Amino acid sequence: MALFHVRMDVDIPRDLDPAVREETITRERAYSQELQRQGKWAHLWRIVGQYSNISIFDVDSADELHEILWNLPLFPYMTVEVMPLTKHGSSIR
Amino acid sequence: MALFHVRMDVDIPRDLDPAVREETITRERAYSQELQRQGKWAHLWRIVGQYSNISIFDVDSADELHEILWNLPLFPYMTVEVMPLTKHGSSIR
Amino acid sequence: MALFHVRMDVDIPRDLDPAVREETITRERAYSQELQRQGKWAHLWRIVGQYSNISIFDVDSADELHEILWNLPLFPYMTVEVMPLTKHGSSIR
Amino acid sequence: MALFHVRMDVDIPRDLDPAVREETITRERAYSQELQRQGKWAHLWRIVGQYSNISIFDVDSADELHEILWNLPLFPYMTVEVMPLTKHGSSIR
Amino acid sequence: MALFHVRMDVDIPRDLDPAVREETITRERAYSQELQRQGKWAHLWRIVGQYSNISIFDVDSADELHEILWNLPLFPYMTVEVMPLTKHGSSIR
Amino acid sequence: MALFHVRMDVDIPRDLDPAVREETITRERAYSQELQRQGKWAHLWRIVGQYSNISIFDVDSADELHEILWNLPLFPYMTVEVMPLTKHGSSIR
Amino acid sequence: MALFHVRMDVDIPRDLDPAVREETITRERAYSQELQRQGKWAHLWRIVGQYSNISIFDVDSADELHEILWNLPLFPYMTVEVMPLTKHGSSIR
Amino acid sequence: MALFHVRMDVDIPRDLDPAVREETITRERAYSQELQRQGKWAHLWRIVGQYSNISIFDVDSADELHEILWNLPLFPYMTVEVMPLTKHGSSIR
Amino acid sequence: MALFHVRMDVDIPRDLDPAVREETITRERAYSQELQRQGKWAHLWRIVGQYSNISIFDVDSADELHEILWNLPLFPYMTVEVMPLTKHGSSIR
Amino acid sequence: MALFHVRMDVDIPRDLDPAVREETITRERAYSQELQRQGKWAHLWRIVGQYSNISIFDVDSADELHEILWNLPLFPYMTVEVMPLTKHGSSIR
């Protein structure tokens, strides 16, 4: 398994059609929740005061992570930063 | 409860006495593991290729977090960044 | 209680409808003043020469702060930075 | 009166004589508390997880602020950032 | 008196109505020259190769400076940086 | 397999014992060449005018990459940046 | 021969005509694959989670590289960074 | 004549011999005041809260400015930034 | 004479009328070549892979340089950085 | 031929033996002048107010440039930035 730290900053253009906006956000939520249920999107937190999240992905490979991120409904409006993680020597898990 | 995202970058000076170095690292590990066992240091990951970690703290307050970080045995050799987190609307947890 | 330092930089798009602009600024003021009266928005200062403010929030939790910031009428036009504070050892308060 | 936002980041050199270190920190505290009592150092907060503070000064002039900062016992080991503030149009104070 | 160093970078949107543009620049010039005559806008220099200026303001207070800057006709199209100055110990003035 | 882009910037302290320096560089070379022979350190280029390299690693996992980097003889004197790669849709390989 | 490390970040404007968009991407792919077949575009990798690539070019000269990059169908929508490479002393190739 | 905006940030090493330190600062003051009397160092202000100054030089040429700066007694301990200025179209001087 | 290092980064808006675009680029070329013939625009190089140039100007004064740059037909679409140069002590010219 | 823009910032450690310092600077000058005479170090300018230079190299290849830079006597005390150049379409040379 491969562990990744991902930060997503969302910036939806103000002139996006409101119906498209709503539909995209709804699809994003369903997409995210399905991946959470599969255990691939292991953690998802909101950064206080920002339209941004910190996520931990637990996937088979970086290739799988890329597929997941590239297909996020909000991907065209996101800035995404990816950082590979590994087990810490002091972790008790 | 209050959730915080913390990044710690460690830079131990090269001229630190090796015995002090070892003793400090040993204390750091014990300190960290005790907090992990208490559930306050909720997650601890190593960033690949860096003497750095990403940690999630789940504490009573920012005041408690400050006490914990300030007393890290390696604190004098660390750069620490703290970011408050909150529940994400799409999280299934 | 939890104390936060927040900087808000406002950038209202030039092509926003003037009526919407005025109405939003009016709502922002009322929203801010209500929170000031409740003691949650403890301090609010203008940065000289900038459409920006420095604010101190004194709230129950980071979750409450996020709710407050997310619902600012000007939030879609703001860049927001949040920094948790704690009591300083030399403070006489 | 003149209002200033000041951030101080402290970095005491590791090889400073421990007695000098203690004496300097003690003087810093006394110096800061005297100015707090006079109302000139209006607020002093610790930034969580950092050897840093956020301060609000309420002084007669920028000249007076400079004198105060320049004479901080820890000034040689500090990075200081100063930002002038003014009353915010929405402030109820 | 209070002395401030101000840098203004101007970026007038390309689609601003040319008449509005001209009228705004004309008002800016008159506004600036009136303040120069009063001695409040003590120095005004162009940065070579940039639509930017370096200015020194000599005003009663930071509050007065904020009023001056906020009412610049070009303010909505400017990035403004303010830095308080004080007398230098080696200055012969 | 997992592909990573790594940049290493080397800064050996000037006061390192010359014999230790030479021995470390010699070990680094052997270590690197063994990994190149195994196919794990897939590419290694020098950046022109810098004591830096760009490397491509082709390893089993991010965990393996971390082990490799952490054990580089020059690791204590390096700044390391890691970026996960994946196949590009237009690549003919 | 001359070796270059190139990073390309693509940002196609949202309001580009969809047919133009598709046609441009198709031409980009053909253009890239022809250069890969010639051995000039030696490597092409996708950065995980980004509309970006890391490329290695193996060309006759910087002049040739400039011609290649300048004529990329997506060039008007790209940010491009070029870094010259040379053989590394520890490389076994 | 040529006008330049110069910012100097001073960082005297802590381990500099105190007598050398004093002597250097004394020479710096004399050197600066002589140039001020000649009208070449036209303005000299302290930045509030910093061991830094903002200076305006009014010299024959950039070559002369370089000679002046290069021979500052504190030059080895300074970071210097130079920006050429020219007359502003709205200046009344 | 005064020597300046100038970097120009060009970013012509996508929605500029194509005829205006062509006419502006043609005027820019004529303007640049006339100044090159006069010896004022001493060197002009393209940065590989960028719509940017590095130029050396050899002019009477910074004032003259500003006039030249301010009147570049592409100036409204450029980011310009200016750095004064002087003779290097090791130069054989 | 290959053209490169190089910026070198020099920072000689204060505790370097003065004789070694002088000898290194002398060798640097001879080394530079020999390359200037060969036409490889085509231009060398001092940046005003900085211990830095801007150089243009006209060499056979990036490999040759790397050899030249790597063997600069002051290389261990330099920060070096390299940018490949090519002929500009508007250049009259």
XYZ file of N, CA and C in Angstrom, chain A residues 12-85:
222
model
N -13.636 27.893 -7.236
C -14.635 27.772 -8.304
C -14.868 29.154 -8.905
N -14.766 29.295 -10.242
C -14.932 30.611 -10.862
C -16.314 31.175 -10.538
N -16.346 32.471 -10.267
C -17.577 33.139 -9.882
C -18.635 33.061 -10.980
N -18.199 32.970 -12.233
C -19.167 33.008 -13.335
C -19.591 31.605 -13.797
N -19.249 30.580 -13.012
C -19.718 29.239 -13.382
C -21.233 29.197 -13.197
N -21.896 28.579 -14.146
C -23.355 28.463 -14.068
C -23.743 27.824 -12.726
N -24.669 28.469 -11.957
C -24.997 27.957 -10.618
C -25.471 26.512 -10.623
N -26.191 26.117 -11.656
C -26.664 24.730 -11.704
C -25.482 23.778 -11.895
N -24.554 24.160 -12.759
C -23.351 23.343 -12.970
C -22.556 23.271 -11.678
N -22.484 24.401 -11.014
C -21.758 24.464 -9.755
C -22.335 23.462 -8.740
N -23.651 23.543 -8.559
C -24.299 22.655 -7.591
C -24.100 21.196 -7.959
N -24.304 20.922 -9.238
C -24.210 19.533 -9.708
C -22.787 19.007 -9.509
N -21.791 19.875 -9.775
C -20.399 19.444 -9.631
C -20.062 19.165 -8.172
N -20.523 20.038 -7.280
C -20.251 19.849 -5.850
C -20.935 18.573 -5.351
N -22.146 18.316 -5.853
C -22.855 17.096 -5.452
C -22.109 15.851 -5.923
N -21.645 15.882 -7.175
C -20.876 14.737 -7.693
C -19.566 14.564 -6.916
N -18.911 15.692 -6.576
C -17.668 15.637 -5.813
C -17.886 14.912 -4.475
N -18.986 15.275 -3.823
C -19.263 14.667 -2.529
C -19.489 13.153 -2.656
N -20.289 12.763 -3.640
C -20.556 11.335 -3.824
C -19.265 10.582 -4.164
N -18.487 11.175 -5.040
C -17.214 10.577 -5.468
C -16.296 10.374 -4.266
N -16.197 11.441 -3.446
C -15.330 11.392 -2.277
C -15.820 10.347 -1.279
N -17.137 10.323 -1.063
C -17.664 9.403 -0.040
C -17.509 7.944 -0.471
N -17.657 7.687 -1.765
C -17.462 6.320 -2.242
C -16.010 5.882 -1.975
N -15.058 6.768 -2.244
C -13.646 6.434 -2.004
C -13.348 6.318 -0.513
N -14.035 7.105 0.299
C -13.864 6.966 1.750
C -14.372 5.601 2.221
N -15.515 5.203 1.664
C -16.084 3.900 2.067
C -15.160 2.747 1.671
N -14.463 2.906 0.529
C -13.527 1.861 0.083
C -12.233 1.886 0.891
N -12.062 2.925 1.727
C -10.838 3.018 2.533
C -9.679 3.670 1.795
N -9.887 4.074 0.553
C -8.793 4.671 -0.215
C -8.557 6.131 0.200
N -9.660 6.851 0.444
C -9.555 8.246 0.918
C -9.649 8.155 2.447
N -8.496 7.884 3.084
C -8.488 7.457 4.490
C -8.916 8.558 5.450
N -8.529 9.808 5.172
C -8.909 10.928 6.042
C -9.216 12.140 5.187
N -10.139 12.961 5.669
C -10.547 14.180 4.969
C -10.905 15.230 6.019
N -10.080 16.311 6.080
C -10.349 17.383 7.051
C -10.436 18.719 6.321
N -11.259 19.604 6.840
C -11.350 20.974 6.352
C -10.286 21.815 7.070
N -9.564 22.673 6.356
C -8.668 23.641 6.987
C -9.515 24.832 7.432
N -9.397 25.222 8.696
C -10.249 26.272 9.261
C -10.083 27.589 8.497
N -11.200 28.133 8.035
C -11.193 29.434 7.375
C -10.792 29.410 5.919
N -10.674 28.209 5.339
C -10.240 28.091 3.953
C -11.163 27.141 3.186
N -11.307 27.384 1.868
C -12.014 26.422 1.011
C -10.973 25.400 0.561
N -10.461 24.662 1.527
C -9.320 23.768 1.314
C -9.483 22.552 2.223
N -8.858 21.456 1.793
C -8.846 20.295 2.675
C -7.477 19.660 2.737
N -7.269 18.918 3.814
C -6.108 18.041 3.970
C -6.647 16.628 3.913
N -6.059 15.819 3.017
C -6.524 14.446 2.858
C -5.357 13.476 2.957
N -5.663 12.292 3.477
C -4.686 11.200 3.467
C -5.279 10.098 2.591
N -4.501 9.689 1.572
C -4.941 8.610 0.699
C -4.115 7.355 0.984
N -4.802 6.223 0.973
C -4.153 4.936 1.239
C -4.497 4.048 0.045
N -3.629 4.083 -0.954
C -3.945 3.464 -2.254
C -2.905 2.425 -2.648
N -3.172 1.724 -3.759
C -2.239 0.692 -4.214
C -0.955 1.305 -4.747
N -1.055 2.481 -5.352
C 0.099 3.037 -6.042
C -0.133 4.518 -6.335
N 0.944 5.203 -6.684
C 0.839 6.593 -7.106
C 0.005 6.699 -8.387
N 0.076 5.667 -9.210
C -0.720 5.669 -10.440
C -2.211 5.715 -10.093
N -2.609 4.896 -9.120
C -4.023 4.902 -8.706
C -4.398 6.268 -8.129
N -3.505 6.841 -7.316
C -3.802 8.163 -6.744
C -4.018 9.181 -7.859
N -3.161 9.141 -8.885
C -3.310 10.106 -9.972
C -4.679 9.956 -10.649
N -5.086 8.713 -10.887
C -6.406 8.488 -11.502
C -7.516 9.092 -10.647
N -7.412 8.866 -9.334
C -8.438 9.378 -8.411
C -8.490 10.905 -8.467
N -7.317 11.549 -8.371
C -7.287 13.020 -8.310
C -7.730 13.635 -9.634
N -7.223 13.077 -10.724
C -7.512 13.593 -12.073
C -9.013 13.566 -12.364
N -9.718 12.624 -11.749
C -11.147 12.475 -12.008
C -12.038 13.138 -10.961
N -11.456 13.851 -10.041
C -12.275 14.621 -9.101
C -13.139 15.604 -9.893
N -14.451 15.640 -9.642
C -15.300 16.599 -10.386
C -14.816 18.041 -10.245
N -14.234 18.397 -9.097
C -13.759 19.776 -8.906
C -12.303 19.961 -9.349
N -11.664 18.913 -9.889
C -10.241 18.994 -10.253
C -9.898 20.232 -11.092
N -10.724 20.611 -12.099
C -10.352 21.782 -12.915
C -10.283 23.075 -12.111
N -10.856 23.099 -10.923
C -10.891 24.332 -10.118
C -10.006 24.207 -8.883
N -9.159 23.190 -8.860
C -8.337 22.920 -7.673
C -6.858 23.156 -7.934
N -6.162 23.557 -6.861
C -4.708 23.434 -6.811
C -4.424 22.270 -5.884
N -3.626 21.303 -6.365
C -3.400 20.061 -5.628
C -1.909 19.897 -5.340
N -1.585 19.569 -4.094
C -0.198 19.273 -3.722
C -0.132 17.880 -3.129
N 0.797 17.053 -3.614
C 0.909 15.653 -3.193
C 2.267 15.415 -2.535
N 2.263 14.723 -1.408
C 3.499 14.438 -0.673
C 3.461 12.982 -0.223
N 4.408 12.147 -0.658
C 4.386 10.747 -0.215
C 4.771 10.630 1.264
N 4.076 9.758 1.966
C 4.347 9.506 3.392
C 4.833 8.071 3.582
